[in-house]
XYZ file of C-alpha atoms in Angstrom:
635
model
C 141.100 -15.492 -25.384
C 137.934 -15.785 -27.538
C 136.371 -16.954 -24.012
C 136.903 -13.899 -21.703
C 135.555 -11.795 -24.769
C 132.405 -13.562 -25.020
C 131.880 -13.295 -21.602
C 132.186 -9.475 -21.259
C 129.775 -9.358 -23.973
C 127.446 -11.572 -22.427
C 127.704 -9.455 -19.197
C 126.920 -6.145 -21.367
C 123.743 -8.451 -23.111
C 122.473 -9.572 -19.969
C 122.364 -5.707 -18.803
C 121.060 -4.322 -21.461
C 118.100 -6.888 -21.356
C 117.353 -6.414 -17.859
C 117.970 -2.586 -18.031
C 114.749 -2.757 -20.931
C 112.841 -5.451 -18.801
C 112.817 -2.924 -16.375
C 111.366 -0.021 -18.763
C 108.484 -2.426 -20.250
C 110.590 -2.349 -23.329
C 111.494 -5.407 -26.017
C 114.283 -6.763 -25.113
C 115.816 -8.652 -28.070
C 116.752 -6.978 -31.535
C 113.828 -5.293 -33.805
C 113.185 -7.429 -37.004
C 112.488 -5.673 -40.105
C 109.779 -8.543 -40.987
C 107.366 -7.369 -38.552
C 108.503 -3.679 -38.711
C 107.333 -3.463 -42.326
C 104.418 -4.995 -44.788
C 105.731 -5.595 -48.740
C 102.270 -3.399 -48.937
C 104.945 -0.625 -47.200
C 107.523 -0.622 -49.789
C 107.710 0.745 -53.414
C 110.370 -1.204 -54.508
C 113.740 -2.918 -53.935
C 117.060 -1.377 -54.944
C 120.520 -3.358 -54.840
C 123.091 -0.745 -53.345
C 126.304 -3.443 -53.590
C 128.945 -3.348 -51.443
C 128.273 0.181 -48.847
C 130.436 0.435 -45.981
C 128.175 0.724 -43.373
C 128.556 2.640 -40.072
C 127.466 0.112 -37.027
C 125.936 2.484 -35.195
C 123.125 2.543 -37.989
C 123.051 -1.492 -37.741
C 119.841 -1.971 -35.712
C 118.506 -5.210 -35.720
C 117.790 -8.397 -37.910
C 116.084 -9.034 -41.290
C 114.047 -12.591 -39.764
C 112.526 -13.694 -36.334
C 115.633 -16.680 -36.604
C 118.559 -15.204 -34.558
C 116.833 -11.873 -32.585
C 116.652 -14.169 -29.803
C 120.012 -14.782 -29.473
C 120.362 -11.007 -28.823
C 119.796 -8.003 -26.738
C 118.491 -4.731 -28.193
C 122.430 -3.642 -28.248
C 123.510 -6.719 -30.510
C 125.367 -8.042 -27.175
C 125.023 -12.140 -27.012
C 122.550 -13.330 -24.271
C 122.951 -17.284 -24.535
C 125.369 -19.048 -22.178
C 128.889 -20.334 -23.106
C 127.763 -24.146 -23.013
C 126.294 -23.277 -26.617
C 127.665 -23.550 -30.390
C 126.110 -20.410 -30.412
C 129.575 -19.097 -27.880
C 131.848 -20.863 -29.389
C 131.361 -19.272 -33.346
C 131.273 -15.780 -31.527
C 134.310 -16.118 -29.656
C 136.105 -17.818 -32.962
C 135.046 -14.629 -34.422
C 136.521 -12.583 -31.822
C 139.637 -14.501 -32.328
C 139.806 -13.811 -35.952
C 138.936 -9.878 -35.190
C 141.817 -9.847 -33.172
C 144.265 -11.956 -35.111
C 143.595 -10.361 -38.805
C 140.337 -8.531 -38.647
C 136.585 -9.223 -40.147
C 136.715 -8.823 -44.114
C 133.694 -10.688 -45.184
C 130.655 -8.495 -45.964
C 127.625 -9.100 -44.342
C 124.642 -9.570 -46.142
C 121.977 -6.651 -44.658
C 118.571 -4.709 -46.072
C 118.500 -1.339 -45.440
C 114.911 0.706 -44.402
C 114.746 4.278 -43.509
C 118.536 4.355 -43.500
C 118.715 1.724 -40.786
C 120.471 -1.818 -41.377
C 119.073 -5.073 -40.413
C 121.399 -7.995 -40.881
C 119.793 -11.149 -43.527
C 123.391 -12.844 -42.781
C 125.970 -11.880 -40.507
C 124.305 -11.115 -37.303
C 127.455 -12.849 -35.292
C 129.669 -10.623 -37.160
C 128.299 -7.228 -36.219
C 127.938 -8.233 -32.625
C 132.021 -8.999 -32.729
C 132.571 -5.688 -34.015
C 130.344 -3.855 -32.145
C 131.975 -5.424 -28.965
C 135.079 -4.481 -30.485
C 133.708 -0.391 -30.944
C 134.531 -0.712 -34.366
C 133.256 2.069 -36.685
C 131.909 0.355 -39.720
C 131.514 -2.722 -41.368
C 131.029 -4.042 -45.284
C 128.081 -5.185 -46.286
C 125.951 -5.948 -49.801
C 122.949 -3.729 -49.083
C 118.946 -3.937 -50.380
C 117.588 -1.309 -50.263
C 114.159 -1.160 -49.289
C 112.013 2.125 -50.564
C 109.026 3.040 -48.619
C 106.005 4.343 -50.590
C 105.870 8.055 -51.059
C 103.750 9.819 -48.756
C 103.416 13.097 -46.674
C 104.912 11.755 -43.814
C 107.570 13.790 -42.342
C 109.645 10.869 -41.733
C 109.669 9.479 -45.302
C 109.560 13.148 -46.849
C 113.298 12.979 -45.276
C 113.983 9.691 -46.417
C 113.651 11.017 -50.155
C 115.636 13.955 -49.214
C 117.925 11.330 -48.034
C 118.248 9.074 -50.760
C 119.275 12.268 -53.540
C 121.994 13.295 -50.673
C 123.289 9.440 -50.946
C 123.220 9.205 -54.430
C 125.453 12.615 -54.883
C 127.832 11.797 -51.890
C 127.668 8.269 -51.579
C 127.904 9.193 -47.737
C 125.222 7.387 -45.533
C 126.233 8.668 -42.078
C 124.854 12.548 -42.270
C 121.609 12.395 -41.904
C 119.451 15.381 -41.143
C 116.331 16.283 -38.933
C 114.680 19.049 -40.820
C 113.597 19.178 -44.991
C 115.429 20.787 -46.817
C 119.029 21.058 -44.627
C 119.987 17.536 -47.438
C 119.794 20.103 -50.562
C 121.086 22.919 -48.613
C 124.238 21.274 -47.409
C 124.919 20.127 -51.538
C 124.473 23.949 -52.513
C 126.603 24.993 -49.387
C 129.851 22.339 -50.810
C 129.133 24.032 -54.130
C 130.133 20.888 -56.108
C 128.042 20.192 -59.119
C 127.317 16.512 -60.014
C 128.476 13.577 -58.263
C 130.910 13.598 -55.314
C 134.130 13.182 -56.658
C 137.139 11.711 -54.506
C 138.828 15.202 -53.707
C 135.374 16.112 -52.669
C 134.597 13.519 -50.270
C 138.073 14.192 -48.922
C 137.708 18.023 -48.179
C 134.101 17.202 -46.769
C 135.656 14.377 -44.281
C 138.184 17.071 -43.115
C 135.931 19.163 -42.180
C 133.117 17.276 -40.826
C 135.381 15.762 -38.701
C 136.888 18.800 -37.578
C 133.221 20.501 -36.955
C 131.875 17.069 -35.496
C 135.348 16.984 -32.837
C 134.557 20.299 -31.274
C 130.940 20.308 -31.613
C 130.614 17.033 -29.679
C 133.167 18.024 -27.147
C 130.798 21.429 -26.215
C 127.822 19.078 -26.170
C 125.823 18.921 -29.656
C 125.250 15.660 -29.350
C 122.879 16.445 -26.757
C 121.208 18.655 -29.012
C 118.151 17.087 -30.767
C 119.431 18.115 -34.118
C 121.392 15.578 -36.020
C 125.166 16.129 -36.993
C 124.566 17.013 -40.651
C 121.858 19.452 -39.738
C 124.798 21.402 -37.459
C 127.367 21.309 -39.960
C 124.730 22.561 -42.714
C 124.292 25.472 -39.915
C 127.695 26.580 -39.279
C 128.568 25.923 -43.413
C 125.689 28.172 -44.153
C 127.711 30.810 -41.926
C 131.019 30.170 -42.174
C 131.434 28.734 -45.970
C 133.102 25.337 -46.362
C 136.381 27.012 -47.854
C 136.513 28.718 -44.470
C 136.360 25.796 -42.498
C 138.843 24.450 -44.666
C 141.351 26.989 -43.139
C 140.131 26.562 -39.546
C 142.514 25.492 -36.793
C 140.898 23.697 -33.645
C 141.185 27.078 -32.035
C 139.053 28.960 -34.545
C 136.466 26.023 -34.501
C 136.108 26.459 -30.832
C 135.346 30.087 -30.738
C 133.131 29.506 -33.914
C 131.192 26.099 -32.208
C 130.763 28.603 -29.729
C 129.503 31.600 -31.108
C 127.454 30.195 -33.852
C 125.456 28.580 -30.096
C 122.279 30.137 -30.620
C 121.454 29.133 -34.485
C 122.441 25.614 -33.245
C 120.131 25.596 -30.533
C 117.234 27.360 -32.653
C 117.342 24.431 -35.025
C 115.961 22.052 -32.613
C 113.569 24.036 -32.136
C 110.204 23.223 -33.180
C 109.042 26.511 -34.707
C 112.065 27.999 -34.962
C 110.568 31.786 -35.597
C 108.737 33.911 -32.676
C 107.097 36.440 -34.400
C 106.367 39.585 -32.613
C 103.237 41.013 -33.608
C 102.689 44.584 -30.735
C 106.073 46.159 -29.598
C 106.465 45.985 -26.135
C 105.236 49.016 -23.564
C 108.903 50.632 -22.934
C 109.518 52.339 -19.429
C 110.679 55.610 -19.514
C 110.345 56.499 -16.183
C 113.936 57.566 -14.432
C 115.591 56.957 -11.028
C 116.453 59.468 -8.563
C 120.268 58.489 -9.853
C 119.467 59.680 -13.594
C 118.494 63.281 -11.977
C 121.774 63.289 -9.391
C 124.197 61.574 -11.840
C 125.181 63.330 -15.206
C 124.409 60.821 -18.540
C 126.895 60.904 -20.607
C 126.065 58.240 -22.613
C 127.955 58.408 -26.312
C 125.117 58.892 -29.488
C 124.005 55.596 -31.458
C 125.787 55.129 -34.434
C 122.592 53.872 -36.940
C 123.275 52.856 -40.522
C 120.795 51.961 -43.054
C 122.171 49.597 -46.116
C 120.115 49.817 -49.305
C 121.062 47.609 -52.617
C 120.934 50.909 -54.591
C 119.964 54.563 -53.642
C 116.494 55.138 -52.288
C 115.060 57.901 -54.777
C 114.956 54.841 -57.615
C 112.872 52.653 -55.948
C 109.212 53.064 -54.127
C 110.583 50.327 -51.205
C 113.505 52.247 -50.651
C 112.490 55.777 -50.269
C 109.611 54.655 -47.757
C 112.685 53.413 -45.907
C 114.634 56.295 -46.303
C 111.887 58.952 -45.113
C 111.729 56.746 -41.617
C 115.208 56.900 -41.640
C 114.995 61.065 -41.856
C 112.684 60.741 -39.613
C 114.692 59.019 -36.484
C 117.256 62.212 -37.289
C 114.554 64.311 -36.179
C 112.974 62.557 -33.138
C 116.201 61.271 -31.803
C 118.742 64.182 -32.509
C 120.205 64.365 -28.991
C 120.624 60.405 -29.116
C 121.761 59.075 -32.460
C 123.724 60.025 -35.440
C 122.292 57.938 -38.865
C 123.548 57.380 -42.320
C 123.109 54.775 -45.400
C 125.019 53.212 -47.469
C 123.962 52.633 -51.122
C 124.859 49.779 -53.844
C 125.234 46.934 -51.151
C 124.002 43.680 -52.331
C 124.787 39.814 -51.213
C 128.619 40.119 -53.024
C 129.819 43.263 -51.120
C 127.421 43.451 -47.854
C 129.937 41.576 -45.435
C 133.053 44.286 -46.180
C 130.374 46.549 -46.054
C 129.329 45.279 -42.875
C 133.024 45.172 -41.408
C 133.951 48.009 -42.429
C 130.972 50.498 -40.935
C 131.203 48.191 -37.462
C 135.426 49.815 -37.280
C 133.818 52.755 -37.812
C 131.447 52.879 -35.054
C 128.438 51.671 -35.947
C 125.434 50.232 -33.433
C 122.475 49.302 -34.880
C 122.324 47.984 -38.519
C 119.318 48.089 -40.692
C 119.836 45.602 -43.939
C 116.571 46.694 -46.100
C 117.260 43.714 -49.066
C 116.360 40.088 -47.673
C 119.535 39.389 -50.776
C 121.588 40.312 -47.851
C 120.686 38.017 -45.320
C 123.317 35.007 -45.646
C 126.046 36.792 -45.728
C 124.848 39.369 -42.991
C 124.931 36.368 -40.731
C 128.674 35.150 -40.469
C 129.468 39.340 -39.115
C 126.433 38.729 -37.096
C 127.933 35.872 -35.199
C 131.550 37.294 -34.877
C 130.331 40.916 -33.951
C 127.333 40.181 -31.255
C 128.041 43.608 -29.781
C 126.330 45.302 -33.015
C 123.009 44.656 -33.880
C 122.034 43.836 -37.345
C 118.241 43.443 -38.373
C 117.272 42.209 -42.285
C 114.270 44.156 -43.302
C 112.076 40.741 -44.269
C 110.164 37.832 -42.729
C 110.059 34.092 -41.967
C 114.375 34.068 -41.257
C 115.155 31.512 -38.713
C 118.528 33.197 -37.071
C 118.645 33.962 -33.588
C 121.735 36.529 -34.555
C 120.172 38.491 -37.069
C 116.535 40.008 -36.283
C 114.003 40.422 -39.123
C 111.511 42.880 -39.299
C 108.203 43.877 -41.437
C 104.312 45.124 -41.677
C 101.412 43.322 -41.981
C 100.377 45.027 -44.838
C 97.871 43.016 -45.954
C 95.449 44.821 -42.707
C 95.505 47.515 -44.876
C 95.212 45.590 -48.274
C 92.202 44.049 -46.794
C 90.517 47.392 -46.505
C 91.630 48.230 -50.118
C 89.878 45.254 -51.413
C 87.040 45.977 -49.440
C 87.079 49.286 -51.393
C 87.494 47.551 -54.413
C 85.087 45.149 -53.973
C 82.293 48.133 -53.147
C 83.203 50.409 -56.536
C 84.086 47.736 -59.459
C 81.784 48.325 -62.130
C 82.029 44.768 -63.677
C 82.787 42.752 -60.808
C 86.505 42.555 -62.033
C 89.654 44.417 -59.534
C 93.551 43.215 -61.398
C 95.753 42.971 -58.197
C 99.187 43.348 -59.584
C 102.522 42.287 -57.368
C 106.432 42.129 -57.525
C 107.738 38.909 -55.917
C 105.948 36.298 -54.076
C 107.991 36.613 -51.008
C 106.749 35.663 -47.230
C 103.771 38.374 -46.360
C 103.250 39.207 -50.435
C 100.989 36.001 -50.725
C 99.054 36.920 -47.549
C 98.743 40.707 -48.989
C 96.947 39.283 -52.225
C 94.850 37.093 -50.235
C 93.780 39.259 -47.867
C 92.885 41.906 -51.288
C 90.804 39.430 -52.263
C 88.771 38.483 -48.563
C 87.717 42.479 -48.621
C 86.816 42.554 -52.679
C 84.834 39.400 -51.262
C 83.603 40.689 -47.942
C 81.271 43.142 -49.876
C 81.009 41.958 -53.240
C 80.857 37.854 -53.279
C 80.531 37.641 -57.195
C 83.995 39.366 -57.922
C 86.904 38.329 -59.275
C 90.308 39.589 -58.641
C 92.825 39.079 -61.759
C 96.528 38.606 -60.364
C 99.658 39.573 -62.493
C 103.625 39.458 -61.580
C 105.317 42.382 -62.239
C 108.404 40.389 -62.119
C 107.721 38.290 -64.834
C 109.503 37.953 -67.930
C 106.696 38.252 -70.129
C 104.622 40.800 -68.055
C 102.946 43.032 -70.132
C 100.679 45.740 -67.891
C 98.620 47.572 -70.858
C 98.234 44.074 -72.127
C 96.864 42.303 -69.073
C 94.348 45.379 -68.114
C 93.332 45.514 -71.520
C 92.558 41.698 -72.344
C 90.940 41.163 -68.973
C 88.725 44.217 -68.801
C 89.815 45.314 -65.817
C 89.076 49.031 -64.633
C 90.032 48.957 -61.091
C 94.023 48.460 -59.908
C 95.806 47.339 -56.745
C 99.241 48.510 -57.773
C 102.630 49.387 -55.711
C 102.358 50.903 -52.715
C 103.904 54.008 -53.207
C 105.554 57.084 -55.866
C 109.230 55.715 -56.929
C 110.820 59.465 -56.613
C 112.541 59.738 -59.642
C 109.279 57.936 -61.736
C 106.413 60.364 -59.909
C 103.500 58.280 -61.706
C 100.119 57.719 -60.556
C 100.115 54.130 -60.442
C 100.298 53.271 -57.193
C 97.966 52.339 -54.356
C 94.153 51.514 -55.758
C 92.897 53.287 -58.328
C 90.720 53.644 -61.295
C 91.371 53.662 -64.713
C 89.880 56.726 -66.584
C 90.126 58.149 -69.953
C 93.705 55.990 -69.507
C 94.512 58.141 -66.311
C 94.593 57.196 -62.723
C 91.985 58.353 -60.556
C 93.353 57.651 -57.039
C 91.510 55.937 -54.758
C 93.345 54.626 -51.665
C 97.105 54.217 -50.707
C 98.247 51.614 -48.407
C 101.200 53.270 -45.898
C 104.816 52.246 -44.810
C 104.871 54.508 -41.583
C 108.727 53.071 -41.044
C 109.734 56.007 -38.927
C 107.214 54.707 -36.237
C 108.882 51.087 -37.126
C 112.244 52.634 -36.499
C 111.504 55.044 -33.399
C 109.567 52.301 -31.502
C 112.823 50.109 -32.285
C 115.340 52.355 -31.091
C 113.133 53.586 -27.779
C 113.237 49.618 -26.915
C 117.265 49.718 -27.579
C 117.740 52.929 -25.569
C 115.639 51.776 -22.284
C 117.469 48.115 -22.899
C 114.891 46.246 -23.233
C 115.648 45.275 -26.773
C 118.612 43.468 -25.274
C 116.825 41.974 -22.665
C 113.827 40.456 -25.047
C 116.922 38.468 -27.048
C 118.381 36.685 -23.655
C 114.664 35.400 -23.330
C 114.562 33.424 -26.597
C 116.718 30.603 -28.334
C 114.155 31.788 -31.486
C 114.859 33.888 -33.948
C 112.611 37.258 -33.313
C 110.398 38.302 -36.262
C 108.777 41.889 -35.859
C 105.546 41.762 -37.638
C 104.202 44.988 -36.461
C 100.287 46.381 -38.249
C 98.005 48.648 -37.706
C 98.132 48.721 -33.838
C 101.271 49.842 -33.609
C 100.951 52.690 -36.155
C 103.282 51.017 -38.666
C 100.145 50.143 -41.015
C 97.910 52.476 -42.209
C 95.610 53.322 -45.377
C 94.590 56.734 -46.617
C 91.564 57.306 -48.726
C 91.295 60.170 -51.282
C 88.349 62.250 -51.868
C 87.240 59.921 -55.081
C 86.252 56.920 -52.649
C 82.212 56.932 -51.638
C 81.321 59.033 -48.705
C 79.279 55.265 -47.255
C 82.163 53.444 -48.645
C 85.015 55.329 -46.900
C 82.814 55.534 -43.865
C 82.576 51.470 -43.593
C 86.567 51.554 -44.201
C 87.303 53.995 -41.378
C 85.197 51.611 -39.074
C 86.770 48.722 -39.793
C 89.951 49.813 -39.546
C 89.379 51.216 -36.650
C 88.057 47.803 -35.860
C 91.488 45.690 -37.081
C 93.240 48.214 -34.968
C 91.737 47.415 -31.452
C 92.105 43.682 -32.604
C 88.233 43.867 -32.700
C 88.406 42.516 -36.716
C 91.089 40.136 -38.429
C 91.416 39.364 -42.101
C 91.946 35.663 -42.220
C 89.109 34.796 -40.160
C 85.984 32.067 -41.029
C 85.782 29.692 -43.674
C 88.378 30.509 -46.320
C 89.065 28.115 -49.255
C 91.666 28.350 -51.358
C 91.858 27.799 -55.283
C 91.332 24.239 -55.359
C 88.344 23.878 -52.959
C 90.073 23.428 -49.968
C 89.386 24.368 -46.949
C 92.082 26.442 -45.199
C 90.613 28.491 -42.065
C 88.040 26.725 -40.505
C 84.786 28.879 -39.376
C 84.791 30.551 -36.248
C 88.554 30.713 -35.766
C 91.224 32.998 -36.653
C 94.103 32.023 -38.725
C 97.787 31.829 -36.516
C 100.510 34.539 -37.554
C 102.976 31.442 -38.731
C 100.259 30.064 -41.373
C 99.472 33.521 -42.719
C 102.895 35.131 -42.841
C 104.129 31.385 -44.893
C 101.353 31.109 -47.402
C 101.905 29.439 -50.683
C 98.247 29.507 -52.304
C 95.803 31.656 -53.353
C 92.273 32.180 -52.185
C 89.210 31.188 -54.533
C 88.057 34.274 -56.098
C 91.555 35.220 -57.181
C 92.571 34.106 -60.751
C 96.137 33.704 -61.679
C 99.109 31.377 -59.930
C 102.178 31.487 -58.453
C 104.444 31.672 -61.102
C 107.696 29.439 -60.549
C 111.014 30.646 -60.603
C 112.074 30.183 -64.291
C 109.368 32.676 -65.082
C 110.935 35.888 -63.205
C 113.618 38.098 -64.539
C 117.034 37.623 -63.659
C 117.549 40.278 -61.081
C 114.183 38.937 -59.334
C 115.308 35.949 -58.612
C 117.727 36.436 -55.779
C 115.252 38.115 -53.638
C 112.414 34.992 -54.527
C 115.564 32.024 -54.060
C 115.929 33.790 -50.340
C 112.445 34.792 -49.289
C 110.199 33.403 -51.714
C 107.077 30.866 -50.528
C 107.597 27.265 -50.981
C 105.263 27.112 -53.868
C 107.229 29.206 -56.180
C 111.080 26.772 -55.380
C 110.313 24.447 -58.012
């Protein structure tokens, strides 16, 4: 019996070793000795006894046996060998009462390479069995900035927790994210590992059967993508049925996570046609109004953000009276916005506007069921084909205020004070400080967090002699203060100097032209990206008023260069820029990309202060810097 085994393995070998002949490729099995140096490795770890899945058995520890082998662990050496003969009593034994010795195997980079018991893995492999026991070293690989070993790490903590060793992951971060997403604190415990089996091999079933395997994700990034939209006690409850709708719906966020650059950020709004047939004259529209509804976390006249989102809104009521009907919704946050969400969808609604990134994840489960409606999350750098983001580059028009700054400080000094260092805040402050720069090189520009838990503003101004402000953007209605915008500090009063603008009724109208002529429908077909709007001063969205207190020459030069940055004549983040530590960030000559600006974690030279981690911000900031905040501030 033992015989006719060996020889269909043999036939399978021989294949395989001609098939990689044929491709210039080495034909036996890799061996971790000339894979890796000792110089490689940190240090040696005994795991014990893992159960390890065969598919992740690769090749052999020594030169000794790979011989003996093609690349698929099928035998190559005739039957007239002694070689045959222990394989096929090995296949006997398989057959008869199964392989229960444990092989003896190192394990690099989550891939196993046999020290004893290559004969072993090749019977079981022939036999398509699943796993096989083995006492694993593990062999740790220095810490560096490669990608590849950055994910090892990532790896290693998701082992530890789960003791699983057959999810593995394609993208940083998705390890961590899939622990938060099971919710159990700790180590893995057995009712754990159950629950996760069930569904991962639910999820895995379907997903293979549509074709995700062809994907170049890996399995545990999918499941961390449909868990991050579906929940895990969800998929607990799932029948096949509801995973195949699900698989299927949730498509487009699988695909975008094999993607590269997952984001395509949108910096102009397209040109929309307007122009009608002969049929539009001759045929009577009767086309039903838009249903828009805006969704704030509380009502607009208590915050500054808000109310800059509310006039737009007030403003689409006016331009597009004949078209659409609009409303909001106040006191949604990330515990009632998917009943919120439901509910205004029965009642009609079209177009969604979330303006609270704290939203987002649980925006994106009615996103996927409800493709019909279309939800946009008022924020940046959110990788979900299904849910649209959407946001100004404000910091065109913060460059301009620092160049204002820059020209009227009295002492070389400007205090630049922010909320939350969320995607697009960083670049703001940075590009604050390039204009104080651009006209005054000596200055400094003294950063404070209004988040903070110990921020103190009378404090800060007074102890670092600061006479010149970059505050919030805009009045809060219900707090009408004059501490917004730039301004000057005067006998304790604010003398006004120059407001940076929201115009998000030219957002929102240049939006809803593009969903009205169908094009906004069209431009999502075209991608498997998620679609960032990142609209500036070129579309009108941008903009920077100066009061009467700002230097005729100085206002003049801030005219022209805004003019300038609107023809795309002028950038910000252009030249040699350095950051705090002396390094060199933008080369000279070249203009930074939209990706590396919009995901900034560090602060340009002449700015002094830090990125304060999370511990530091008050409770009901750290939602919105968890969700959106840079990478430098997750710590």
């Amino acid at each position: 019996m033992g015989e006719t085994e060996y020889s269909e393995a043999l036939k399978l070998g021989k294949k395989e070793y001609r098939a990689r002949i044929a491709k210039g490729q080495f034909p036996y099995l890799p061996v971790l000795d000339e894979i890796l140096s000792e110089a490689d490795i940190q240090t040696e770890q005994n795991m014990g006894l893992v159960h390890v899945p065969l598919d992740f058995v690769v090749g052999t520890s020594t030169m000794g046996r790979t011989y003996s082998f093609a690349a698929n662990f099928m035998p190559i050496l005739d039957w007239e060998t002694e070689f045959a003969v222990k394989w096929s009593n090995l296949s006997d034994a398989q057959m008869n009462e199964g392989i229960r010795d444990p092989i003896k195997a190192f394990e690099y980079m989550n891939r196993y390479y046999v020290l004893e018991g290559n004969k072993r893995v090749s019977v079981l492999k022939y036999f398509n069995a699943v796993s096989i026991p083995a006492i694993v070293t593990r062999k740790i690989p220095k810490l560096s900035d490669d990608y590849d070993v950055r994910l090892y790490y990532e790896y290693m903590k998701f082992n530890e927790i789960t003791g699983l060793c057959s999810v593995e992951f394609t993208k940083l971060g998705n390890a961590d994210k899939l622990l938060s997403l099971v919710g159990k604190e700790g180590r893995w415990d057995d009712e754990t590992k159950e629950k996760f089996a069930k569904v991962m091999f639910d999820f895995s079933k379907v997903y293979n059967f549509r074709g995700g395997d062809r994907l170049d994700i890996k399995l545990g990034d999918a499941i961390t993508v449909f868990m991050e939209v579906f929940g895990m006690d969800a998929m607990l409850e799932m029948s096949e049925n509801d995973y195949n709708k699900n698989v299927i719906n949730t498509w487009k966020e699988f695909a975008a996570e094999g993607e590269k650059h997952k984001i395509n950020l949108v910096l102009d709004p397209k040109k929309v046609q307007t122009k009608k047939s002969l049929l539009n004259y001759l045929i009577p529209q009767t086309q039903k109004k838009l249903k828009v509804v805006f969704l704030y976390p509380r009502e607009p006249k208590t915050s500054a953000w808000l109310y800059s989102h509310e006039l737009g809104r007030m403003y689409l009521d006016e331009t597009f009276s004949d078209k659409l009907e609009t409303e909001y919704v106040a006191g949604v946050d990330e515990n009632n916005v998917e009943q919120v969400l439901e509910d205004i969808i029965k009642a009609g609604a079209d177009i969604i506007f979330c303006v609270g990134p704290q939203m987002m994840p649980n925006s994106l489960k009615v996103a996927v069921e409800h493709p019909e409606v279309y939800i946009l999350n008022c924020s940046l750098n959110a990788p979900h084909p299904y849910i649209r983001t959407y946001y100004g580059r404000m910091y065109e028009a913060k460059f301009l205020a620092g160049m204002i700054a820059g020209a009227v400080t009295d002492n070389e000094r400007v205090a630049y004070i922010a909320d939350y260092p969320i995607y697009g805040m960083i670049a703001n402050i940075n590009a604050f400080a390039l204009g104080v720069a651009s006209v005054n090189p000596r200055a400094k520009v003294y950063l404070a967090w209004s988040k903070t838990k110990d921020y103190d503003r009378n404090k800060f101004l007074t102890e670092n002699d600061l006479h010149y402000v970059s505050d919030q953007d805009i009045i809060t209605p219900n707090d009408a203060s004059r501490y917004f915008g730039l301004y000057k500090l005067q006998d304790g009063q604010a003398l006004n100097l120059a407001m940076p603008i929201w115009n998000w009724g030219v957002f929102y109208e240049k939006l809803l032209q593009s969903v009205l002529a169908g094009s906004y429908k069209a431009e999502g077909q075209e991608q498997v990206k998620a679609l960032n709007y990142w609209w500036g001063m070129s579309a009108g969205v941008i903009d920077l008023i100066c009061s009467k207190h700002v230097p005729y020459g100085v206002k003049r030069l801030a005219d022209h260069l805004k003019s300038d940055i609107t023809k795309g004549e002028v950038v910000p983040f252009f030249g040699q820029i350095y950051d705090q530590k002396g390094e060199l960030k933008n080369k000279g000559e070249h203009e930074m990309k939209p990706s590396d600006i919009m995901k900034m974690d560090w602060l340009v030279d002449n700015v002094v202060g830090s990125i304060p981690p999370m511990s530091e911000f008050v409770d009901n900031a750290k939602m919105v810097v968890e969700l959106k905040g840079v990478e430098e501030n997750k710590l």
